[in-house]
Amino acid sequence: MSTITEADMNKLLEEEKAYLGITWKDETTDTLLRSYIKTSIKRLESIFGDDLNFINGEEAYDHLGHELLITRVFYAREKALDDFDSNFRGELLTLRNYGKVKQLMARKEGSEDANE
């Protein structure tokens, strides 16, 4: 799993709370959302096959990962992760394919460096 700093986690938490319309302070809610964020990061990175930059990534797969993260936490909070998997099957497959292409390109670059 990518290393998420406390500042990054706070940024993701505030973004998630804004998405959910949560405007009040509640430690129990924050703790629960943090847990959902962490498990969603693990799940999405396992699909991708590598670390994703959920905060300031510039690649298309980072943006897709970020979008899926915010949405997956919403589904987790609503106890509807089965619906998330089916509703976002296409996006999850796209994320997996991005990961496969990234791995293939890394291998190709590695073999080209070895030939030099």
PDB file of C-alpha atoms in Angstrom:
ATOM      1  CA  MET A   1       0.000   0.000   0.000  1.00  0.00           C
ATOM      2  CA  SER A   2       1.203   3.457  -0.764  1.00  0.00           C
ATOM      3  CA  THR A   3       2.340   5.467   2.191  1.00  0.00           C
ATOM      4  CA  ILE A   4      -0.331   7.984   3.093  1.00  0.00           C
ATOM      5  CA  THR A   5       0.927  10.731   5.355  1.00  0.00           C
ATOM      6  CA  GLU A   6      -1.285  12.103   8.088  1.00  0.00           C
ATOM      7  CA  ALA A   7      -1.655  15.331   6.087  1.00  0.00           C
ATOM      8  CA  ASP A   8      -2.739  13.338   3.013  1.00  0.00           C
ATOM      9  CA  MET A   9      -5.202  11.318   5.096  1.00  0.00           C
ATOM     10  CA  ASN A  10      -6.647  14.531   6.512  1.00  0.00           C
ATOM     11  CA  LYS A  11      -7.036  15.935   3.007  1.00  0.00           C
ATOM     12  CA  LEU A  12      -8.792  12.767   1.802  1.00  0.00           C
ATOM     13  CA  LEU A  13     -10.981  12.773   4.918  1.00  0.00           C
ATOM     14  CA  GLU A  14     -12.057  16.380   4.375  1.00  0.00           C
ATOM     15  CA  GLU A  15     -12.716  15.717   0.697  1.00  0.00           C
ATOM     16  CA  GLU A  16     -14.791  12.650   1.568  1.00  0.00           C
ATOM     17  CA  LYS A  17     -16.761  14.546   4.195  1.00  0.00           C
ATOM     18  CA  ALA A  18     -17.506  17.294   1.667  1.00  0.00           C
ATOM     19  CA  TYR A  19     -18.639  14.654  -0.850  1.00  0.00           C
ATOM     20  CA  LEU A  20     -20.920  13.124   1.783  1.00  0.00           C
ATOM     21  CA  GLY A  21     -22.219  16.491   2.981  1.00  0.00           C
ATOM     22  CA  ILE A  22     -20.835  16.003   6.491  1.00  0.00           C
ATOM     23  CA  THR A  23     -20.309  19.471   7.945  1.00  0.00           C
ATOM     24  CA  TRP A  24     -20.120  18.608  11.645  1.00  0.00           C
ATOM     25  CA  LYS A  25     -17.226  17.427  13.784  1.00  0.00           C
ATOM     26  CA  ASP A  26     -17.553  13.887  15.102  1.00  0.00           C
ATOM     27  CA  GLU A  27     -14.579  11.715  16.028  1.00  0.00           C
ATOM     28  CA  THR A  28     -16.528   8.482  15.594  1.00  0.00           C
ATOM     29  CA  THR A  29     -17.510   9.419  12.037  1.00  0.00           C
ATOM     30  CA  ASP A  30     -13.956  10.543  11.244  1.00  0.00           C
ATOM     31  CA  THR A  31     -12.506   7.274  12.574  1.00  0.00           C
ATOM     32  CA  LEU A  32     -14.960   5.229  10.535  1.00  0.00           C
ATOM     33  CA  LEU A  33     -14.283   7.215   7.354  1.00  0.00           C
ATOM     34  CA  ARG A  34     -10.516   6.894   7.879  1.00  0.00           C
ATOM     35  CA  SER A  35     -10.952   3.141   8.131  1.00  0.00           C
ATOM     36  CA  TYR A  36     -13.011   3.067   4.924  1.00  0.00           C
ATOM     37  CA  ILE A  37     -10.398   5.210   3.180  1.00  0.00           C
ATOM     38  CA  LYS A  38      -7.566   2.876   4.231  1.00  0.00           C
ATOM     39  CA  THR A  39      -9.367  -0.286   3.166  1.00  0.00           C
ATOM     40  CA  SER A  40     -10.444   1.326  -0.106  1.00  0.00           C
ATOM     41  CA  ILE A  41      -6.864   2.351  -0.856  1.00  0.00           C
ATOM     42  CA  LYS A  42      -5.705  -1.228  -0.265  1.00  0.00           C
ATOM     43  CA  ARG A  43      -8.458  -2.639  -2.461  1.00  0.00           C
ATOM     44  CA  LEU A  44      -7.928  -0.229  -5.358  1.00  0.00           C
ATOM     45  CA  GLU A  45      -4.161  -0.646  -5.292  1.00  0.00           C
ATOM     46  CA  SER A  46      -4.554  -4.424  -5.287  1.00  0.00           C
ATOM     47  CA  ILE A  47      -6.706  -4.122  -8.413  1.00  0.00           C
ATOM     48  CA  PHE A  48      -4.189  -1.748 -10.016  1.00  0.00           C
ATOM     49  CA  GLY A  49      -1.217  -3.897  -8.976  1.00  0.00           C
ATOM     50  CA  ASP A  50       0.902  -1.010  -7.735  1.00  0.00           C
ATOM     51  CA  ASP A  51       0.741   2.153  -5.655  1.00  0.00           C
ATOM     52  CA  LEU A  52      -1.595   4.939  -6.717  1.00  0.00           C
ATOM     53  CA  ASN A  53      -1.168   8.623  -5.950  1.00  0.00           C
ATOM     54  CA  PHE A  54      -4.570   9.630  -4.589  1.00  0.00           C
ATOM     55  CA  ILE A  55      -3.537  13.165  -3.645  1.00  0.00           C
ATOM     56  CA  ASN A  56      -1.698  14.808  -6.518  1.00  0.00           C
ATOM     57  CA  GLY A  57      -1.112  12.132  -9.124  1.00  0.00           C
ATOM     58  CA  GLU A  58      -0.980  13.381 -12.679  1.00  0.00           C
ATOM     59  CA  GLU A  59      -1.539  10.099 -14.508  1.00  0.00           C
ATOM     60  CA  ALA A  60      -4.992   9.085 -15.739  1.00  0.00           C
ATOM     61  CA  TYR A  61      -4.905   6.012 -13.508  1.00  0.00           C
ATOM     62  CA  ASP A  62      -4.254   8.188 -10.436  1.00  0.00           C
ATOM     63  CA  HIS A  63      -7.284  10.327 -11.259  1.00  0.00           C
ATOM     64  CA  LEU A  64      -9.427   7.249 -11.821  1.00  0.00           C
ATOM     65  CA  GLY A  65      -8.152   5.750  -8.570  1.00  0.00           C
ATOM     66  CA  HIS A  66      -9.004   8.947  -6.700  1.00  0.00           C
ATOM     67  CA  GLU A  67     -12.505   9.063  -8.152  1.00  0.00           C
ATOM     68  CA  LEU A  68     -13.082   5.410  -7.296  1.00  0.00           C
ATOM     69  CA  LEU A  69     -11.715   5.932  -3.776  1.00  0.00           C
ATOM     70  CA  ILE A  70     -14.140   8.735  -2.970  1.00  0.00           C
ATOM     71  CA  THR A  71     -17.057   6.785  -4.403  1.00  0.00           C
ATOM     72  CA  ARG A  72     -16.076   3.475  -2.770  1.00  0.00           C
ATOM     73  CA  VAL A  73     -15.980   5.090   0.676  1.00  0.00           C
ATOM     74  CA  PHE A  74     -19.522   6.350   0.079  1.00  0.00           C
ATOM     75  CA  TYR A  75     -20.647   2.814  -0.795  1.00  0.00           C
ATOM     76  CA  ALA A  76     -18.783   1.370   2.219  1.00  0.00           C
ATOM     77  CA  ARG A  77     -20.519   3.847   4.519  1.00  0.00           C
ATOM     78  CA  GLU A  78     -23.868   2.797   3.060  1.00  0.00           C
ATOM     79  CA  LYS A  79     -22.967  -0.923   3.485  1.00  0.00           C
ATOM     80  CA  ALA A  80     -23.309  -1.424  -0.276  1.00  0.00           C
ATOM     81  CA  LEU A  81     -19.874  -2.550  -1.469  1.00  0.00           C
ATOM     82  CA  ASP A  82     -21.426  -5.341  -3.543  1.00  0.00           C
ATOM     83  CA  ASP A  83     -23.281  -2.646  -5.455  1.00  0.00           C
ATOM     84  CA  PHE A  84     -20.064  -0.677  -5.888  1.00  0.00           C
ATOM     85  CA  ASP A  85     -18.319  -3.652  -7.478  1.00  0.00           C
ATOM     86  CA  SER A  86     -21.146  -4.215  -9.942  1.00  0.00           C
ATOM     87  CA  ASN A  87     -21.892  -0.537 -10.635  1.00  0.00           C
ATOM     88  CA  PHE A  88     -18.234   0.306 -11.273  1.00  0.00           C
ATOM     89  CA  ARG A  89     -17.113  -2.935 -12.914  1.00  0.00           C
ATOM     90  CA  GLY A  90     -16.053  -1.091 -16.070  1.00  0.00           C
ATOM     91  CA  GLU A  91     -14.013   1.482 -14.177  1.00  0.00           C
ATOM     92  CA  LEU A  92     -12.395  -1.216 -12.028  1.00  0.00           C
ATOM     93  CA  LEU A  93     -11.435  -3.159 -15.155  1.00  0.00           C
ATOM     94  CA  THR A  94     -10.007   0.011 -16.653  1.00  0.00           C
ATOM     95  CA  LEU A  95      -7.954   0.564 -13.491  1.00  0.00           C
ATOM     96  CA  ARG A  96      -6.682  -3.031 -13.665  1.00  0.00           C
ATOM     97  CA  ASN A  97      -5.778  -2.599 -17.337  1.00  0.00           C
ATOM     98  CA  TYR A  98      -3.926   0.646 -16.597  1.00  0.00           C
ATOM     99  CA  GLY A  99      -1.911  -1.301 -14.030  1.00  0.00           C
ATOM    100  CA  LYS A 100      -1.102  -4.078 -16.489  1.00  0.00           C
ATOM    101  CA  VAL A 101       0.045  -1.559 -19.094  1.00  0.00           C
ATOM    102  CA  LYS A 102       2.183   0.236 -16.501  1.00  0.00           C
ATOM    103  CA  GLN A 103       3.814  -3.049 -15.491  1.00  0.00           C
ATOM    104  CA  LEU A 104       4.387  -4.020 -19.119  1.00  0.00           C
ATOM    105  CA  MET A 105       5.994  -0.649 -19.874  1.00  0.00           C
ATOM    106  CA  ALA A 106       8.228  -0.937 -16.795  1.00  0.00           C
ATOM    107  CA  ARG A 107       9.370  -4.406 -17.919  1.00  0.00           C
ATOM    108  CA  LYS A 108       9.970  -3.161 -21.450  1.00  0.00           C
ATOM    109  CA  GLU A 109      12.024  -0.207 -20.184  1.00  0.00           C
ATOM    110  CA  GLY A 110      13.966  -2.569 -17.913  1.00  0.00           C
ATOM    111  CA  SER A 111      14.833  -4.891 -20.791  1.00  0.00           C
ATOM    112  CA  GLU A 112      15.858  -1.963 -23.010  1.00  0.00           C
ATOM    113  CA  ASP A 113      18.162  -0.688 -20.252  1.00  0.00           C
ATOM    114  CA  ALA A 114      19.724  -4.147 -19.946  1.00  0.00           C
ATOM    115  CA  ASN A 115      20.463  -4.241 -23.693  1.00  0.00           C
ATOM    116  CA  GLU A 116      22.387  -0.986 -23.624  1.00  0.00           C
TER     117      GLU A 116
END
